[in-house]
Short mmCIF file of C-alpha atoms in Angstrom, two decimals:
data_model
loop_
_atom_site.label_atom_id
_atom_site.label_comp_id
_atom_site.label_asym_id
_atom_site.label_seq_id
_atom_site.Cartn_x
_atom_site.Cartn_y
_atom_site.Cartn_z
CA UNK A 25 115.47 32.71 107.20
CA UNK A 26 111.78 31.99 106.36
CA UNK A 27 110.61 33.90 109.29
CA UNK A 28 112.84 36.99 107.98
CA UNK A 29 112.04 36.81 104.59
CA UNK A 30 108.07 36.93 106.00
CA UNK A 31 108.66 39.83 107.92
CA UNK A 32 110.33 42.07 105.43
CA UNK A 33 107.22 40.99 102.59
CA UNK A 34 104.62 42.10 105.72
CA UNK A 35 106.86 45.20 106.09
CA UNK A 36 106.71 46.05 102.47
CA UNK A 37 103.17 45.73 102.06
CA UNK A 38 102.63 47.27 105.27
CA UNK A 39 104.95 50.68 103.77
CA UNK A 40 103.02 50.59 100.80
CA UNK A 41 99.99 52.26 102.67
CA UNK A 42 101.98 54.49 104.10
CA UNK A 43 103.90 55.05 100.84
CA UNK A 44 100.31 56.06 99.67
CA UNK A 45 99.71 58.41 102.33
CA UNK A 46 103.34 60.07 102.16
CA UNK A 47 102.59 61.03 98.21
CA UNK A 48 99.22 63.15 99.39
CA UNK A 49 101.83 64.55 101.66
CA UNK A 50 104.52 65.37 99.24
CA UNK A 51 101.89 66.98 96.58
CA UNK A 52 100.90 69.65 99.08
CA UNK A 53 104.39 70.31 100.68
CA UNK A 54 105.86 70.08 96.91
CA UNK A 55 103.75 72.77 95.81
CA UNK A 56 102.99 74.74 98.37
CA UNK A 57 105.49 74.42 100.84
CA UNK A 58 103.08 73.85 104.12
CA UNK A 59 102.48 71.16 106.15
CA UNK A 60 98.70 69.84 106.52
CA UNK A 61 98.29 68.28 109.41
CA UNK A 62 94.19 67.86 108.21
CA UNK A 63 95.57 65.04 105.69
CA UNK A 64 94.94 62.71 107.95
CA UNK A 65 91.43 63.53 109.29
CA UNK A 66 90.41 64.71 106.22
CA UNK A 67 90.73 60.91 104.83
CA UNK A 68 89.15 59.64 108.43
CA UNK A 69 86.48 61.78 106.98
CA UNK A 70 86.05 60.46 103.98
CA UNK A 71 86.15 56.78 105.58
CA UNK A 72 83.23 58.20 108.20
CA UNK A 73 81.16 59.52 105.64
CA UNK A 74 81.23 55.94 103.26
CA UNK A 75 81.09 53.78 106.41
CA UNK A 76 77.79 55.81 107.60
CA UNK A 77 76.03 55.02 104.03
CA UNK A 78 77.29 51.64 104.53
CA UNK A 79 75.35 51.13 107.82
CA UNK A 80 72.49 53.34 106.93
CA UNK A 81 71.73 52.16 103.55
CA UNK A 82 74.36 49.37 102.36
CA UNK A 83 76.75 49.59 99.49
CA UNK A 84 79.02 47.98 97.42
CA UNK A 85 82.56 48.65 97.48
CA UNK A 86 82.90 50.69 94.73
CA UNK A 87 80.50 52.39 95.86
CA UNK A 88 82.26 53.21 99.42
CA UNK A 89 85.53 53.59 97.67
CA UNK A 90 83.95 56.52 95.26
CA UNK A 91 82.10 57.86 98.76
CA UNK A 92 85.51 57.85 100.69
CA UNK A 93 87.43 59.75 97.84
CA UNK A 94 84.39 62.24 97.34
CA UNK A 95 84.71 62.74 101.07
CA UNK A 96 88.07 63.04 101.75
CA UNK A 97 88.49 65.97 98.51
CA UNK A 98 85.18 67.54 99.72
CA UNK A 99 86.89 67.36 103.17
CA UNK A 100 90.37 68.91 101.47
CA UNK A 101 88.29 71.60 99.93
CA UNK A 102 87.32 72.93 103.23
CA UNK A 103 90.91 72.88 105.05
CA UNK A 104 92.15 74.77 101.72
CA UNK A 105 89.24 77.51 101.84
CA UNK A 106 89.73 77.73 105.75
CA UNK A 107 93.45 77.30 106.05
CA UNK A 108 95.86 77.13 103.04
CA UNK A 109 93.88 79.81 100.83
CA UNK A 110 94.26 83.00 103.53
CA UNK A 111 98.30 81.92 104.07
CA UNK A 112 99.17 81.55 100.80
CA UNK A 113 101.47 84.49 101.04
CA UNK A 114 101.81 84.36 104.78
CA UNK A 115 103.47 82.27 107.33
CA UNK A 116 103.33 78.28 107.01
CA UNK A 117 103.54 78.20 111.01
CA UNK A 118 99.83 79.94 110.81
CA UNK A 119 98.50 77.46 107.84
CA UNK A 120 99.71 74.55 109.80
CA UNK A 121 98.53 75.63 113.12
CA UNK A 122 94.84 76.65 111.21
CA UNK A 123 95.29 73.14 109.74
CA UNK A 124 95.23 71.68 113.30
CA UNK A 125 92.23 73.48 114.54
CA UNK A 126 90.32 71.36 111.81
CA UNK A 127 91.99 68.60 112.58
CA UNK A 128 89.73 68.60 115.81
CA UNK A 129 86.64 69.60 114.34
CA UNK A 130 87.12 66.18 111.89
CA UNK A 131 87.31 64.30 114.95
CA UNK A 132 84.83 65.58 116.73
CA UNK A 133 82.04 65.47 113.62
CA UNK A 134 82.68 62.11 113.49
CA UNK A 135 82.55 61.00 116.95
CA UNK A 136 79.14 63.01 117.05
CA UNK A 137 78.28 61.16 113.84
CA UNK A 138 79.24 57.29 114.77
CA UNK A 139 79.61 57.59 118.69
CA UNK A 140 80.95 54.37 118.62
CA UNK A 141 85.08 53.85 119.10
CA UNK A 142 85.38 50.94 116.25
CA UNK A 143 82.73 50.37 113.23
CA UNK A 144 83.26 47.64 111.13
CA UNK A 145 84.24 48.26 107.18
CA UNK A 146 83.62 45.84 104.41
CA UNK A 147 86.98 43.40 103.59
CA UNK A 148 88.70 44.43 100.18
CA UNK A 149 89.37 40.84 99.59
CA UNK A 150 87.21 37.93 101.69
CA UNK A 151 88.77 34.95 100.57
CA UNK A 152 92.29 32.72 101.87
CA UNK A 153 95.63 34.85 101.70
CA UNK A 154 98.21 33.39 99.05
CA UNK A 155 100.56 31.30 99.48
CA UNK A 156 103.82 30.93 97.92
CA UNK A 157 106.01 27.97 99.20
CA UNK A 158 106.40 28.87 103.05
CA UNK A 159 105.31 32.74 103.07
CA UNK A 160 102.12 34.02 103.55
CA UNK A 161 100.70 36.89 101.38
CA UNK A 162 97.69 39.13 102.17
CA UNK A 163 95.81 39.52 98.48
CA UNK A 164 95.09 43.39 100.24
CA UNK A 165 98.63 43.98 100.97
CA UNK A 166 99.47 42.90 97.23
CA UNK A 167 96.72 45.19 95.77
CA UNK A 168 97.68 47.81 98.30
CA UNK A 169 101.61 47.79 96.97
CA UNK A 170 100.35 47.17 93.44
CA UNK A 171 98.52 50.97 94.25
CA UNK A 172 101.22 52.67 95.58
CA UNK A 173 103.47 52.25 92.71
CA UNK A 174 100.53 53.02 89.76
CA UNK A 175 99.67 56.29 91.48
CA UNK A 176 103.31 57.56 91.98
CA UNK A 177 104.08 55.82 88.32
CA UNK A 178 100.45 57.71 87.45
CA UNK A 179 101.52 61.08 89.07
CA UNK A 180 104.98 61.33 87.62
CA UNK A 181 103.70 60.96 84.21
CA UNK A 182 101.13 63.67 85.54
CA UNK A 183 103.92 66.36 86.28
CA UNK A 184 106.16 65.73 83.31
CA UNK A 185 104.12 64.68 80.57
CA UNK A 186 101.25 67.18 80.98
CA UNK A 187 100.11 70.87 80.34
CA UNK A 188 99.20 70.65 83.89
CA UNK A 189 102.63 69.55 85.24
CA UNK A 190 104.37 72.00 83.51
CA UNK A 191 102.52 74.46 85.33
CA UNK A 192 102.98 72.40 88.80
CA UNK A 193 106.62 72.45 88.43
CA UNK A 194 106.70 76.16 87.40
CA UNK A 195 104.80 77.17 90.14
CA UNK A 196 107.25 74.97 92.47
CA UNK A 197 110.51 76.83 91.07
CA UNK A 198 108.82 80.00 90.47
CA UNK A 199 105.49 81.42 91.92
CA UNK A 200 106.11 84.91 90.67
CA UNK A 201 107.35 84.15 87.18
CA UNK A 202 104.79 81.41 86.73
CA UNK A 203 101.84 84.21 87.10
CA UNK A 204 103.88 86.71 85.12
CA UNK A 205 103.45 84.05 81.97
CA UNK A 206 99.62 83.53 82.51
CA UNK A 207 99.43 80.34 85.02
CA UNK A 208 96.74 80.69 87.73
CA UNK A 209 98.73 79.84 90.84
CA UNK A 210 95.79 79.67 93.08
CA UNK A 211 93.84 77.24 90.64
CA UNK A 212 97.01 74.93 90.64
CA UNK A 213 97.07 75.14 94.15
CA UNK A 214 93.45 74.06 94.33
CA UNK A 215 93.85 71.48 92.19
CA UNK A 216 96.72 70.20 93.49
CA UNK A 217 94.93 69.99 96.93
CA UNK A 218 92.31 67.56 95.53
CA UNK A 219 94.51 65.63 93.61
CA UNK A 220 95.94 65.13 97.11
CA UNK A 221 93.17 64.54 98.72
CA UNK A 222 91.46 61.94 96.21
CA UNK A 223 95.19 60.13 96.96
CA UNK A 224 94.94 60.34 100.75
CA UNK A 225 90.92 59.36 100.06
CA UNK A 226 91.82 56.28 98.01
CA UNK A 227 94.17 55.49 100.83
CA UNK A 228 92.17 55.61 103.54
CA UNK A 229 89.65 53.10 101.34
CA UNK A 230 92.34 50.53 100.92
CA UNK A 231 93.86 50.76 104.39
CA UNK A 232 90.13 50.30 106.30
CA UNK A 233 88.88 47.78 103.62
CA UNK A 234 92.37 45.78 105.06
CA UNK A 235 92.12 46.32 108.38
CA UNK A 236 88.25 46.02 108.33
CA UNK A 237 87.87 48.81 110.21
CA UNK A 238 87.14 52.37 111.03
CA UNK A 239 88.25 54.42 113.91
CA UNK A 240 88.53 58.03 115.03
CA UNK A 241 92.75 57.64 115.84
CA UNK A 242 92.41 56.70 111.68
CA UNK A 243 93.17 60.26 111.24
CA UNK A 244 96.26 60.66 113.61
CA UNK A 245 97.84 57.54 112.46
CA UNK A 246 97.40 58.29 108.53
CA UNK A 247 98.89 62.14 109.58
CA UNK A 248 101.79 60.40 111.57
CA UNK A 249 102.52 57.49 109.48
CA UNK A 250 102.16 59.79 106.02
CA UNK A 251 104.61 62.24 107.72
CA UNK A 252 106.92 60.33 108.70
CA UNK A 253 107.03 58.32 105.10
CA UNK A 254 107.17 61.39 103.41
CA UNK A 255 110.11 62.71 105.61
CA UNK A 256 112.33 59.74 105.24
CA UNK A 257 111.85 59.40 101.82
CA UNK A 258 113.00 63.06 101.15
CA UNK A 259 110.96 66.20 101.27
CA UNK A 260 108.75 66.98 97.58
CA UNK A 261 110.34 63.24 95.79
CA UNK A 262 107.73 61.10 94.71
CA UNK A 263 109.38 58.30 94.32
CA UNK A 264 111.35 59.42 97.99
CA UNK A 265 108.08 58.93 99.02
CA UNK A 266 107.10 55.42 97.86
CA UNK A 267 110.38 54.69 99.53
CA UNK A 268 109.80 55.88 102.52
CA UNK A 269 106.64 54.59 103.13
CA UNK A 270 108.51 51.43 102.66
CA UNK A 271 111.12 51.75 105.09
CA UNK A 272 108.73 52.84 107.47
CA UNK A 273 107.07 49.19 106.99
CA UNK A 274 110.28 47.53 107.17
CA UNK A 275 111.52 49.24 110.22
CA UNK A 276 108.19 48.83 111.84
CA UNK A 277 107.90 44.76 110.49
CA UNK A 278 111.48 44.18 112.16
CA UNK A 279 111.58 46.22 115.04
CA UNK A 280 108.35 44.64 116.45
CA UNK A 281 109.82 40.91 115.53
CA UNK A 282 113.44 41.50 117.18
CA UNK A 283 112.35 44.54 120.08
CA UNK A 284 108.28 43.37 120.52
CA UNK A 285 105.01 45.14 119.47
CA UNK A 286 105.48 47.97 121.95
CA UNK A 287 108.85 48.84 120.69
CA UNK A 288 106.88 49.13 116.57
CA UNK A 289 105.81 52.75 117.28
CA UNK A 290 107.96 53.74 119.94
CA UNK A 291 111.03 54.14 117.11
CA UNK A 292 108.81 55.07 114.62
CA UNK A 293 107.93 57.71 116.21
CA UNK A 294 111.33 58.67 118.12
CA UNK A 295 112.54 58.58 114.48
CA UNK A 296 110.02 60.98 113.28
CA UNK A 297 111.02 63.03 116.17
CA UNK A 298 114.84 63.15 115.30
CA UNK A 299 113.65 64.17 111.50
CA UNK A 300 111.47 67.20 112.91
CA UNK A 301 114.62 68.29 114.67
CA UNK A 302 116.49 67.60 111.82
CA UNK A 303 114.46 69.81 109.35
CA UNK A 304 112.47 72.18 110.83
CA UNK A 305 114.86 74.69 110.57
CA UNK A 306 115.60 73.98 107.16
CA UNK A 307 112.28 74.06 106.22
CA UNK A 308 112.18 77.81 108.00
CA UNK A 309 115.01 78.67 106.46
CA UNK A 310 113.74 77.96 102.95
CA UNK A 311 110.38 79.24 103.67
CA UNK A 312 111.81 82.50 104.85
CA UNK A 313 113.97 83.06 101.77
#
C-alpha cells in the first residue's frame, strides 16, 4: 500500500506540470480553434534564452524565471505574426503546419546557441524533500501542483470576472457578432497568445528548475505531454485541463511501476494516438462549419 500510495502522489505532482502546459494549450485552441505545435519550443526557448544569461553572466532565479517567461511570449509573438495572424480566417491545417516549420527553427537556434545536448539549470528548491510518515515529497513537485491550480483558479476568474473575459468568451461563441459590438478580435487573439505563452513560459521555468535541466527534446516533450493533457482533459475546459494533466501523471506513475520505464511513454503516447483518431475529425468538422 505505501508503495501505491507513493506512486500516485509522484504521479500527481508529476501531472501537475503537464496540467500547466495543457492550460497554454487550451487558451489558444479555446479561442482560436488551432493547434500550435510551437507551444512547446517556444517555452524551450524561453528556457534557452534564461539558461544562456545564466552561464554568461549569472542570475538569480527570479531573475531566470522573469527571462524564461519574457522569452517564451517574445517567442509566442513571433509564431502568432508568422503563423496564426495570416490563418486567422483560413484553414487550421495551414496554421498548424506553419506552426511546425517554427517548431524547427526553435530547435535549431538553440542548438546553434548552446551546442551542447544537456546544460545544467539552477534547482527551484536545494534542500531535503519532505517527509510525511513513510512517503516522500519533492518541495518542487508541491510548488509545481500548488501552480497549476492558482493559474487555472487565476484564469477562470480571468474569463468570468473580467471586461477582458467577457470579450474572450464572446469571441469563442461568436467571432462575427463579437466585432459587430466593438471587440477587437485580433487584439484578443494577441493577447490571448501571450497570456498563453507567459503560462507555457512559467512552465517551462518550474519544470527545468525540477529536473535541473535544459535540453533541446524540452520542446517536443512540453508539445506532447501539453497535448496530450489537454486532450484527455477535454478540448477548451480549464479545469479538463488541470485534470488531464493529472491523469497523464498518474497513468505515467503506474504504468512505469506495474509495466517498467519503457512501457511510461509507450501508452502515453499510444493513448495520445487513439485521441488524434478520435477527434480529428471532429475537430474538422467543427472547424469547417
Amino acid at each position: 500500500m505505501t508503495d501505491l500510495a507513493q506512486n500516485t502522489l509522484d504521479g500527481l505532482f508529476l501531472g501537475s506540470s503537464y496540467a500547466l502546459l495543457a492550460l497554454g494549450f487550451t487558451l489558444i485552441f479555446g479561442v482560436l480553434r488551432r493547434v500550435n505545435l510551437s507551444f512547446g519550443p517556444a517555452i524551450m526557448f524561453g528556457c534557452y534564452a534564461a539558461t544562456w544569461v545564466n552561464l554568461n553572466f549569472g542570475a538569480g532565479l527570479m531573475a531566470l524565471a522573469l527571462i524564461t517567461v519574457a522569452g517564451a511570449v517574445l517567442a509566442g509573438a513571433y509564431v502568432e505574426r508568422l503563423c496564426f495572424a495570416p490563418h486567422r480566417n483560413g484553414s487550421p491545417i495551414a496554421a498548424m503546419v506553419a506552426s511546425f516549420a517554427l517548431w524547427m527553427q526553435f530547435e535549431e537556434l538553440a542548438t546553434i546557441a548552446l551546442p551542447r545536448h544537456i546544460y545544467d539549470f539552477p534547482p527551484l528548491h536545494g534542500g531535503a524533500p519532505l517527509e510525511i510518515g513513510p512517503l516522500t515529497l519533492r518541495v518542487e513537485s508541491v510548488f509545481m501542483l500548488f501552480a497549476a491550480v492558482t493559474v487555472c483558479a487565476a484564469l477562470w476568474w480571468l474569463l468570468y470576472r473580467t471586461r477582458f473575459g467577457v470579450a474572450v468568451r464572446a469571441v469563442i461563441d461568436q467571432p462575427q457578432a463579437a466585432q459587430l459590438a466593438g471587440i477587437s478580435v485580433p487584439r484578443v487573439f494577441v493577447l490571448t497568445f501571450a497570456l498563453a505563452s507567459a503560462i507555457g513560459g512559467l512552465a517551462g521555468f518550474l519544470i527545468a528548475a525540477s529536473h535541473e535541466q535544459v535540453t533541446p527534446m524540452l520542446g517536443m516533450w512540453s508539445t506532447l505531454k501539453g497535448l496530450l493533457a489537454m486532450m484527455l482533459g477535454g478540448l477548451g475546459s480549464l479545469p479538463g485541463a488541470v485534470l488531464g494533466g493529472l491523469a497523464l501523471g498518474l497513468l505515467e506513475a503506474h504504468s512505469q511501476w506495474f509495466l517498467g520505464p519503457q512501457f511510461r511513454d509507450l501508452l502515453a503516447y499510444l493513448l495520445l494516438f487513439v485521441l488524434l483518431a478520435a477527434r480529428v475529425p471532429w475537430m474538422t468538422t467543427r472547424s469547417a462549419s
